[in-house]
Amino acid sequence: MENNQTPNSRRTFLKTSLLAGGGLMIHFSGLAKFALPHTDESVPAVVLSGINGYVKISADNIITLVCPNPEFGQNVMTSLPMMVAEELEVDWKKVVVEMGPHDNVKLGPQFTGGSNSMRMYWKPLREAGATARNMLMLAAADTWKVPVEELSTKLGIIKHEKSGKEATYGDFAAKASGIPVPKGIKLKNVKDFTVVRKSQKNVEGAKLVSGKPLFGLDYKHEGMLIAMIQHPPAFGLKLKSFDAASALKMPGIKDVFKLQLYDDGFEQGGFDVRTFNEILVVVGKTTWEVMNARKKLIVEWIPAGDEKDTMAARGGKREVVVPGELETTAVQHQKMLEYAKKPAQQLRKDGDPETAFKNAAEIIERTYNAPFLAHNCMEPMNFFANVTQEKALLVGPLQAPGWTEPTLMKVLNLPADKIEIQMTRMGGGFGRRAYGHYLIEAALISRRAKAPIKLIYSREDDSTYGIYRPMYTATYRAALDSEKKLLAFHVKGGGIPEHAIHANRFPAGAIDNYLAEGWAIPSNITIGAFRAPRSNFNAAAEQSFLDELAEAMGKDPIDFRLELLHRAKENPVGKNNEYDPSRYAGVLKLVKEKSAWNGTKDSKYSRGVAAYFCHNSYAAHVVDLTLKDGEPYVERVFSAIDCGIVINPDAAINMVQGAVVDGIGNSLYGGLTHKNGVVEENNFHKYRIIRMHEAPKKIDVSFVQNDIDPTGLGEPPFPPVFGAVANALYKATGKRHYQQPFALPQPEPKSV
């Protein structure tokens, strides 16, 4: 699987000949510049500086399409090249797809996260295919001395009907490589698609089921050594001293040393983290030998105290004080109760909610809590690095190479053209691999060891190092008049170390008197993006509360939501509402139909519904839940999604199904706790995840059919699952659930 190509002039070329026999390798720069809409604070605004994608055509007509974005199971290696193939007019069954190396000039941001892949590359990749096709036709027209308008293309063949001439793309690849890249090429009408909107098999499916080496852990390199890190056992501790004498006597061990990752005052970027800045490293021949030697280390840890981090920010750098406290979950809960009583930051205010609550005939108030969550990627963190004074080669699983490279350049003091990052398939990501600290660690270890190194985390390392979904809480209040009409709505959310409130989302815009507030408690526990950051808690709490509110008002839960959305459409309140009420209502109506919500009830099931908008898409679920020996089991799920044009239907269905299973597992079982800074759930024997036999027997997925440009899908189906499960549980048990996870013993909810 080794692929150590170095792009010698990666920042300068537009097109070059491919292979000695002549061919076309085309990349388009400067044809499309646009800013990616920024709808989630966890995802930085992206500027796409060109049409990003390769079309490679050899003289013997081998057509290779290069996927720009890293793959971790969402099937971008199939879906993104499909966009190119659609406009290029090639036989999809005959194309070769390969993962591109990191190059954010030729291939764009290459960021897999924020449900951005399809939306970000929809126009650029289609333009890449259409422009390459046009260049090949121009080459054919010049060769045959016929007007280009008389030519047609189909399945990689260029034809001239009048003369009967035809040839493959490969026949004109070399000549096309000398044609100036045209601009303004017209794209297909969506009604004429033959590849996009048709289900295509995963291009790596055969490799996956046959166990081919695709992942970072599979990568091998001549002379490669293994490194593992001994990090502090608790958040809030740091290294004082160590004795490695016994470890160094172990078989296969080459070295043990401490390493500082960032210099004091180092300005961290958007995806940089410094959970533990000084680490202890063991280097040896094999993973087993290194793991055993690590157990022989004698290490003394001391309190780290408060520390300052310098972070890059819009408008300049900012300093963040990281507290040195050894945190405990019970104490964190108590702090959150205290903070919730204090004044908070006003995020949005419509009308006069204070007066509405004062005059209310009835006030409904509920508080929702959720723990830290671990990503639990099946493939633990790993990265290969071979760093010398002159250059660096890095290979491994990474979601955001474009945001990791600048940090790598600074810590290694190397220019971008001396750094090669090859991306392997990822065994799970969910936001965890957007943070490239493990790549930085691998690079610095390799430079220090003067050897090619593969850094490997054990499962316990990954569980106890960070990075986690934050700990959240939110209190929802609704004011009703004497006729059970909704007068006002108030949400006040907090968390450690951030809150989850999206103030401009539904039901904002549907209620005259609305107030959203937020607060946060600083922490040294490292947090980061977790499959729909903030939204996964916000949706859970909000959708649970809306169900309880609908019941108090005597309304059907779906009809109640549709009434609010109708108001938001016909007479919206405020001007900053993020969502489209019609599309939001569309998924609710579709799931209502598909689940036969108003049909004959099956007494076997307890039903719950939830819907949510995030990452530019809309999702709704109806969950059918049963109790088995008193334990909840989700047997059926009906899902309705509006993500615009669905590129690859089978893959899209798989993504929704995966989100549903993941959401059920996290809502019922997920939770991470700390005691004196130590993570208590350090492996799967303590951190409960959903088992295969607990997955639903049926997940029925339907998509709203429209011609809207594709939007997000990796994250939007996930958040509403939590609320749908909670609402179904209430129907099954008669008890509302306010504390996640729902299926494990939890303290009674406390009102603030």
CSV table of C-alpha atoms in Angstrom, one decimal, residues 28-347:
chain,number,residue,atom,x,y,z
A,28,PHE,CA,-8.4,23.3,-12.8
A,29,SER,CA,-7.2,26.3,-10.8
A,30,GLY,CA,-8.9,29.6,-10.4
A,31,LEU,CA,-12.1,28.7,-12.2
A,32,ALA,CA,-14.3,28.7,-9.1
A,33,LYS,CA,-13.9,30.7,-6.0
A,34,PHE,CA,-16.5,30.7,-3.3
A,35,ALA,CA,-16.9,30.7,0.4
A,36,LEU,CA,-18.5,27.7,2.0
A,37,PRO,CA,-21.4,28.9,4.2
A,38,HIS,CA,-20.5,28.7,7.8
A,39,THR,CA,-23.4,27.3,9.8
A,40,ASP,CA,-21.7,25.5,12.7
A,41,GLU,CA,-19.2,27.1,15.0
A,42,SER,CA,-17.2,23.9,15.1
A,43,VAL,CA,-16.5,24.0,11.3
A,44,PRO,CA,-14.3,27.0,10.2
A,45,ALA,CA,-15.4,28.9,7.1
A,46,VAL,CA,-13.8,27.4,4.0
A,47,VAL,CA,-12.6,29.3,1.0
A,48,LEU,CA,-12.4,27.0,-2.0
A,49,SER,CA,-9.7,28.3,-4.3
A,50,GLY,CA,-10.4,26.5,-7.5
A,51,ILE,CA,-12.1,23.5,-9.1
A,52,ASN,CA,-10.5,20.7,-7.2
A,53,GLY,CA,-10.1,17.3,-8.6
A,54,TYR,CA,-8.0,15.3,-11.1
A,55,VAL,CA,-9.1,13.7,-14.3
A,56,LYS,CA,-6.3,11.4,-15.6
A,57,ILE,CA,-6.6,9.8,-19.0
A,58,SER,CA,-3.8,7.7,-20.3
A,59,ALA,CA,-3.0,7.0,-24.0
A,60,ASP,CA,-4.4,3.5,-23.6
A,61,ASN,CA,-7.7,4.9,-22.4
A,62,ILE,CA,-7.4,4.2,-18.7
A,63,ILE,CA,-9.5,6.8,-17.0
A,64,THR,CA,-8.6,7.6,-13.4
A,65,LEU,CA,-10.7,9.8,-11.2
A,66,VAL,CA,-9.0,11.1,-8.0
A,67,CYS,CA,-11.1,11.5,-4.9
A,68,PRO,CA,-10.0,14.7,-3.0
A,69,ASN,CA,-11.6,14.0,0.4
A,70,PRO,CA,-10.5,11.5,3.0
A,71,GLU,CA,-12.8,8.4,3.4
A,72,PHE,CA,-14.0,7.0,6.6
A,73,GLY,CA,-17.0,5.0,5.6
A,74,GLN,CA,-19.3,7.7,4.3
A,75,ASN,CA,-18.5,6.6,0.7
A,76,VAL,CA,-17.0,9.8,-0.6
A,77,MET,CA,-14.5,7.8,-2.7
A,78,THR,CA,-17.5,6.7,-4.7
A,79,SER,CA,-19.8,9.6,-4.6
A,80,LEU,CA,-17.4,12.4,-5.3
A,81,PRO,CA,-15.9,10.8,-8.4
A,82,MET,CA,-19.4,10.1,-9.6
A,83,MET,CA,-19.9,13.9,-10.0
A,84,VAL,CA,-16.8,14.0,-12.3
A,85,ALA,CA,-17.9,10.9,-14.3
A,86,GLU,CA,-21.3,12.4,-14.9
A,87,GLU,CA,-20.0,15.4,-16.7
A,88,LEU,CA,-17.1,13.6,-18.3
A,89,GLU,CA,-19.5,11.1,-19.9
A,90,VAL,CA,-17.6,7.9,-19.2
A,91,ASP,CA,-18.5,4.4,-18.4
A,92,TRP,CA,-18.6,4.3,-14.6
A,93,LYS,CA,-17.9,0.6,-14.5
A,94,LYS,CA,-14.6,1.1,-16.3
A,95,VAL,CA,-13.1,4.0,-14.4
A,96,VAL,CA,-10.4,3.7,-11.8
A,97,VAL,CA,-10.8,5.7,-8.6
A,98,GLU,CA,-7.9,6.5,-6.3
A,99,MET,CA,-7.4,8.6,-3.2
A,100,GLY,CA,-5.5,11.8,-3.8
A,101,PRO,CA,-2.6,13.0,-1.7
A,102,HIS,CA,-3.0,16.1,0.4
A,103,ASP,CA,-2.8,19.2,-1.8
A,104,ASN,CA,-5.1,22.0,-0.8
A,105,VAL,CA,-4.2,24.0,-3.9
A,106,LYS,CA,-5.0,21.3,-6.5
A,107,LEU,CA,-7.6,19.4,-4.5
A,108,GLY,CA,-9.2,22.1,-2.3
A,109,PRO,CA,-9.8,22.0,1.4
A,110,GLN,CA,-9.9,18.1,1.5
A,111,PHE,CA,-11.9,18.3,4.7
A,112,THR,CA,-14.2,15.4,5.6
A,113,GLY,CA,-16.4,16.8,8.3
A,114,GLY,CA,-19.3,19.2,8.9
A,115,SER,CA,-21.3,17.3,6.3
A,116,ASN,CA,-19.5,19.4,3.7
A,117,SER,CA,-18.1,17.0,1.1
A,118,MET,CA,-21.0,16.8,-1.4
A,119,ARG,CA,-22.0,20.4,-1.0
A,120,MET,CA,-18.5,21.8,-1.2
A,121,TYR,CA,-17.5,19.8,-4.3
A,122,TRP,CA,-20.8,19.7,-6.2
A,123,LYS,CA,-20.0,22.4,-8.7
A,124,PRO,CA,-16.2,22.1,-8.8
A,125,LEU,CA,-16.0,18.4,-9.6
A,126,ARG,CA,-18.8,18.6,-12.2
A,127,GLU,CA,-16.9,21.5,-13.8
A,128,ALA,CA,-13.7,19.4,-13.8
A,129,GLY,CA,-15.4,16.6,-15.7
A,130,ALA,CA,-17.2,18.9,-18.1
A,131,THR,CA,-14.1,20.8,-18.9
A,132,ALA,CA,-12.0,17.7,-19.5
A,133,ARG,CA,-14.7,16.4,-21.8
A,134,ASN,CA,-14.7,19.7,-23.8
A,135,MET,CA,-10.9,19.6,-24.2
A,136,LEU,CA,-11.0,16.1,-25.5
A,137,MET,CA,-13.7,17.1,-28.0
A,138,LEU,CA,-11.7,20.1,-29.1
A,139,ALA,CA,-8.7,17.9,-29.7
A,140,ALA,CA,-10.9,15.5,-31.8
A,141,ALA,CA,-12.4,18.3,-33.8
A,142,ASP,CA,-9.0,19.7,-34.6
A,143,THR,CA,-7.7,16.2,-35.7
A,144,TRP,CA,-10.7,15.4,-37.8
A,145,LYS,CA,-11.1,18.9,-39.1
A,146,VAL,CA,-14.8,19.1,-38.1
A,147,PRO,CA,-16.8,21.6,-36.0
A,148,VAL,CA,-16.8,20.6,-32.4
A,149,GLU,CA,-20.5,21.2,-32.3
A,150,GLU,CA,-21.0,18.1,-34.5
A,151,LEU,CA,-19.3,15.8,-32.0
A,152,SER,CA,-21.0,13.8,-29.3
A,153,THR,CA,-19.6,11.8,-26.4
A,154,LYS,CA,-20.9,8.7,-24.6
A,155,LEU,CA,-19.2,6.2,-22.3
A,156,GLY,CA,-15.7,7.5,-23.1
A,157,ILE,CA,-16.2,7.5,-26.9
A,158,ILE,CA,-16.1,10.6,-29.1
A,159,LYS,CA,-18.2,10.3,-32.3
A,160,HIS,CA,-18.8,12.3,-35.5
A,161,GLU,CA,-22.0,11.0,-36.9
A,162,LYS,CA,-21.6,12.6,-40.4
A,163,SER,CA,-18.3,11.0,-41.1
A,164,GLY,CA,-18.8,7.9,-39.0
A,165,LYS,CA,-15.5,8.5,-37.2
A,166,GLU,CA,-15.2,7.6,-33.5
A,167,ALA,CA,-12.3,7.2,-31.1
A,168,THR,CA,-11.7,6.8,-27.4
A,169,TYR,CA,-10.8,9.6,-25.0
A,170,GLY,CA,-7.3,8.0,-24.7
A,171,ASP,CA,-6.7,8.6,-28.4
A,172,PHE,CA,-6.9,12.3,-27.9
A,173,ALA,CA,-5.5,12.6,-24.3
A,174,ALA,CA,-2.0,13.7,-25.4
A,175,LYS,CA,-3.3,16.3,-27.8
A,176,ALA,CA,-5.9,17.6,-25.3
A,177,SER,CA,-3.1,18.2,-22.8
A,178,GLY,CA,-1.8,21.0,-25.0
A,179,ILE,CA,-5.1,22.8,-25.2
A,180,PRO,CA,-5.7,25.9,-22.9
A,181,VAL,CA,-8.1,25.1,-20.2
A,182,PRO,CA,-11.5,26.6,-21.3
A,183,LYS,CA,-13.7,28.6,-19.0
A,184,GLY,CA,-17.5,28.8,-18.5
A,185,ILE,CA,-18.3,25.3,-19.7
A,186,LYS,CA,-22.0,24.5,-19.5
A,187,LEU,CA,-23.0,21.8,-17.1
A,188,LYS,CA,-25.7,19.2,-17.5
A,189,ASN,CA,-29.3,19.7,-16.5
A,190,VAL,CA,-30.0,17.4,-13.6
A,191,LYS,CA,-32.8,15.7,-15.5
A,192,ASP,CA,-30.1,14.3,-17.9
A,193,PHE,CA,-28.0,12.6,-15.2
A,194,THR,CA,-27.0,9.0,-16.0
A,195,VAL,CA,-24.5,8.4,-13.2
A,196,VAL,CA,-25.5,10.7,-10.4
A,197,ARG,CA,-28.8,9.8,-8.7
A,198,LYS,CA,-28.2,6.1,-9.6
A,199,SER,CA,-26.9,3.7,-7.0
A,200,GLN,CA,-23.3,2.7,-7.6
A,201,LYS,CA,-21.4,0.1,-5.7
A,202,ASN,CA,-18.6,1.2,-3.2
A,203,VAL,CA,-15.4,1.3,-5.3
A,204,GLU,CA,-13.5,-0.1,-2.3
A,205,GLY,CA,-16.1,-2.7,-1.4
A,206,ALA,CA,-14.2,-5.7,-2.8
A,207,LYS,CA,-11.0,-4.6,-1.0
A,208,LEU,CA,-12.8,-4.1,2.2
A,209,VAL,CA,-14.5,-7.5,2.3
A,210,SER,CA,-11.3,-9.3,1.2
A,211,GLY,CA,-9.2,-7.6,3.9
A,212,LYS,CA,-6.9,-5.6,1.6
A,213,PRO,CA,-4.6,-3.1,3.5
A,214,LEU,CA,-6.4,0.2,3.3
A,215,PHE,CA,-6.1,1.7,6.7
A,216,GLY,CA,-3.4,3.6,8.6
A,217,LEU,CA,-2.7,0.6,10.8
A,218,ASP,CA,-2.0,-1.5,7.7
A,219,TYR,CA,0.7,0.8,6.4
A,220,LYS,CA,4.3,-0.5,6.4
A,221,HIS,CA,7.5,1.2,5.5
A,222,GLU,CA,11.1,-0.2,5.3
A,223,GLY,CA,12.9,0.3,8.6
A,224,MET,CA,9.7,1.4,10.4
A,225,LEU,CA,9.7,1.4,14.2
A,226,ILE,CA,6.7,1.6,16.5
A,227,ALA,CA,6.1,4.4,19.0
A,228,MET,CA,3.6,4.7,21.8
A,229,ILE,CA,3.0,7.5,24.3
A,230,GLN,CA,2.7,7.5,28.0
A,231,HIS,CA,0.6,10.5,28.8
A,232,PRO,CA,-0.5,11.7,32.2
A,233,PRO,CA,-3.1,9.5,33.8
A,234,ALA,CA,-5.4,12.4,34.6
A,235,PHE,CA,-6.4,15.7,33.1
A,236,GLY,CA,-4.7,18.3,35.2
A,237,LEU,CA,-1.4,16.4,35.7
A,238,LYS,CA,2.0,16.8,34.0
A,239,LEU,CA,5.3,14.9,33.9
A,240,LYS,CA,7.7,15.5,36.7
A,241,SER,CA,10.3,12.7,36.3
A,242,PHE,CA,10.7,9.2,34.9
A,243,ASP,CA,12.9,6.2,35.2
A,244,ALA,CA,13.2,4.1,32.0
A,245,ALA,CA,16.0,1.8,33.0
A,246,SER,CA,13.8,-1.3,33.2
A,247,ALA,CA,12.0,-0.5,30.0
A,248,LEU,CA,15.2,0.0,28.0
A,249,LYS,CA,16.3,-3.5,29.0
A,250,MET,CA,13.1,-5.0,27.4
A,251,PRO,CA,13.5,-6.9,24.1
A,252,GLY,CA,13.2,-4.7,20.9
A,253,ILE,CA,13.2,-1.3,22.7
A,254,LYS,CA,15.3,1.4,21.0
A,255,ASP,CA,14.7,4.5,23.1
A,256,VAL,CA,12.6,6.2,25.7
A,257,PHE,CA,12.4,10.0,25.8
A,258,LYS,CA,10.2,12.9,26.8
A,259,LEU,CA,9.0,15.3,24.2
A,260,GLN,CA,7.4,18.8,24.2
A,261,LEU,CA,4.9,19.2,21.4
A,262,TYR,CA,4.5,23.0,21.3
A,263,ASP,CA,6.7,25.8,22.5
A,264,ASP,CA,5.3,28.1,25.1
A,265,GLY,CA,3.1,30.7,23.5
A,266,PHE,CA,2.6,28.6,20.3
A,267,GLU,CA,-0.4,29.8,18.4
A,268,GLN,CA,-2.7,26.9,17.9
A,269,GLY,CA,-5.0,26.7,14.9
A,270,GLY,CA,-8.6,25.8,14.7
A,271,PHE,CA,-8.0,22.0,14.8
A,272,ASP,CA,-5.0,22.0,17.1
A,273,VAL,CA,-5.3,20.6,20.6
A,274,ARG,CA,-2.8,20.4,23.4
A,275,THR,CA,-4.3,18.0,25.8
A,276,PHE,CA,-0.9,17.0,27.2
A,277,ASN,CA,1.9,19.1,25.9
A,278,GLU,CA,4.8,17.1,27.4
A,279,ILE,CA,4.7,13.4,26.6
A,280,LEU,CA,6.8,10.3,27.4
A,281,VAL,CA,7.6,8.2,24.3
A,282,VAL,CA,8.7,4.6,24.0
A,283,VAL,CA,10.2,3.5,20.6
A,284,GLY,CA,10.8,-0.1,19.6
A,285,LYS,CA,10.6,-2.8,17.0
A,286,THR,CA,7.0,-4.1,17.5
A,287,THR,CA,3.8,-2.9,19.0
A,288,TRP,CA,3.8,-5.8,21.5
A,289,GLU,CA,7.3,-5.1,22.7
A,290,VAL,CA,6.6,-1.4,23.1
A,291,MET,CA,3.4,-2.0,25.0
A,292,ASN,CA,5.2,-4.3,27.4
A,293,ALA,CA,8.1,-1.9,27.9
A,294,ARG,CA,5.7,1.0,28.6
A,295,LYS,CA,4.4,-1.0,31.6
A,296,LYS,CA,7.9,-1.0,33.1
A,297,LEU,CA,8.2,2.8,33.1
A,298,ILE,CA,8.4,4.4,36.6
A,299,VAL,CA,6.8,7.9,36.2
A,300,GLU,CA,6.1,10.7,38.7
A,301,TRP,CA,3.3,13.1,37.8
A,302,ILE,CA,2.5,16.4,39.5
A,303,PRO,CA,-0.4,18.9,39.2
A,304,ALA,CA,-0.1,21.0,36.1
A,305,GLY,CA,-1.8,24.1,37.6
A,306,ASP,CA,-3.6,26.7,35.4
A,307,GLU,CA,-2.1,27.0,32.0
A,308,LYS,CA,-2.5,29.5,29.1
A,309,ASP,CA,-3.1,28.5,25.5
A,310,THR,CA,-2.7,30.9,22.6
A,311,MET,CA,-5.4,30.3,20.0
A,312,ALA,CA,-5.8,31.6,16.5
A,313,ALA,CA,-9.0,33.5,16.2
A,314,ARG,CA,-10.8,35.8,13.7
A,315,GLY,CA,-9.3,39.2,14.1
A,316,GLY,CA,-6.2,38.0,15.9
A,317,LYS,CA,-5.0,35.6,18.5
A,318,ARG,CA,-6.6,35.1,21.9
A,319,GLU,CA,-5.4,33.6,25.2
A,320,VAL,CA,-7.4,30.9,26.9
A,321,VAL,CA,-6.8,29.9,30.5
A,322,VAL,CA,-7.0,26.2,31.0
A,323,PRO,CA,-7.8,25.4,34.6
A,324,GLY,CA,-5.6,22.8,36.4
A,325,GLU,CA,-8.3,21.3,38.5
A,326,LEU,CA,-8.6,17.5,38.7
A,327,GLU,CA,-12.3,17.3,37.7
A,328,THR,CA,-14.9,14.8,39.0
A,329,THR,CA,-18.3,14.3,37.3
A,330,ALA,CA,-20.3,14.7,40.5
A,331,VAL,CA,-18.6,18.1,41.1
A,332,GLN,CA,-19.2,19.1,37.5
A,333,HIS,CA,-22.9,18.4,37.9
A,334,GLN,CA,-23.0,20.6,41.0
A,335,LYS,CA,-21.2,23.4,39.2
A,336,MET,CA,-23.6,23.2,36.3
A,337,LEU,CA,-26.6,23.5,38.7
A,338,GLU,CA,-25.0,26.6,40.2
A,339,TYR,CA,-24.1,28.2,36.9
A,340,ALA,CA,-27.6,27.6,35.5
A,341,LYS,CA,-29.0,29.9,38.3
A,342,LYS,CA,-26.7,32.8,37.3
A,343,PRO,CA,-27.4,35.4,34.5
A,344,ALA,CA,-26.3,34.1,31.1
A,345,GLN,CA,-25.3,35.5,27.7
A,346,GLN,CA,-28.4,36.5,25.7
A,347,LEU,CA,-28.2,34.8,22.3
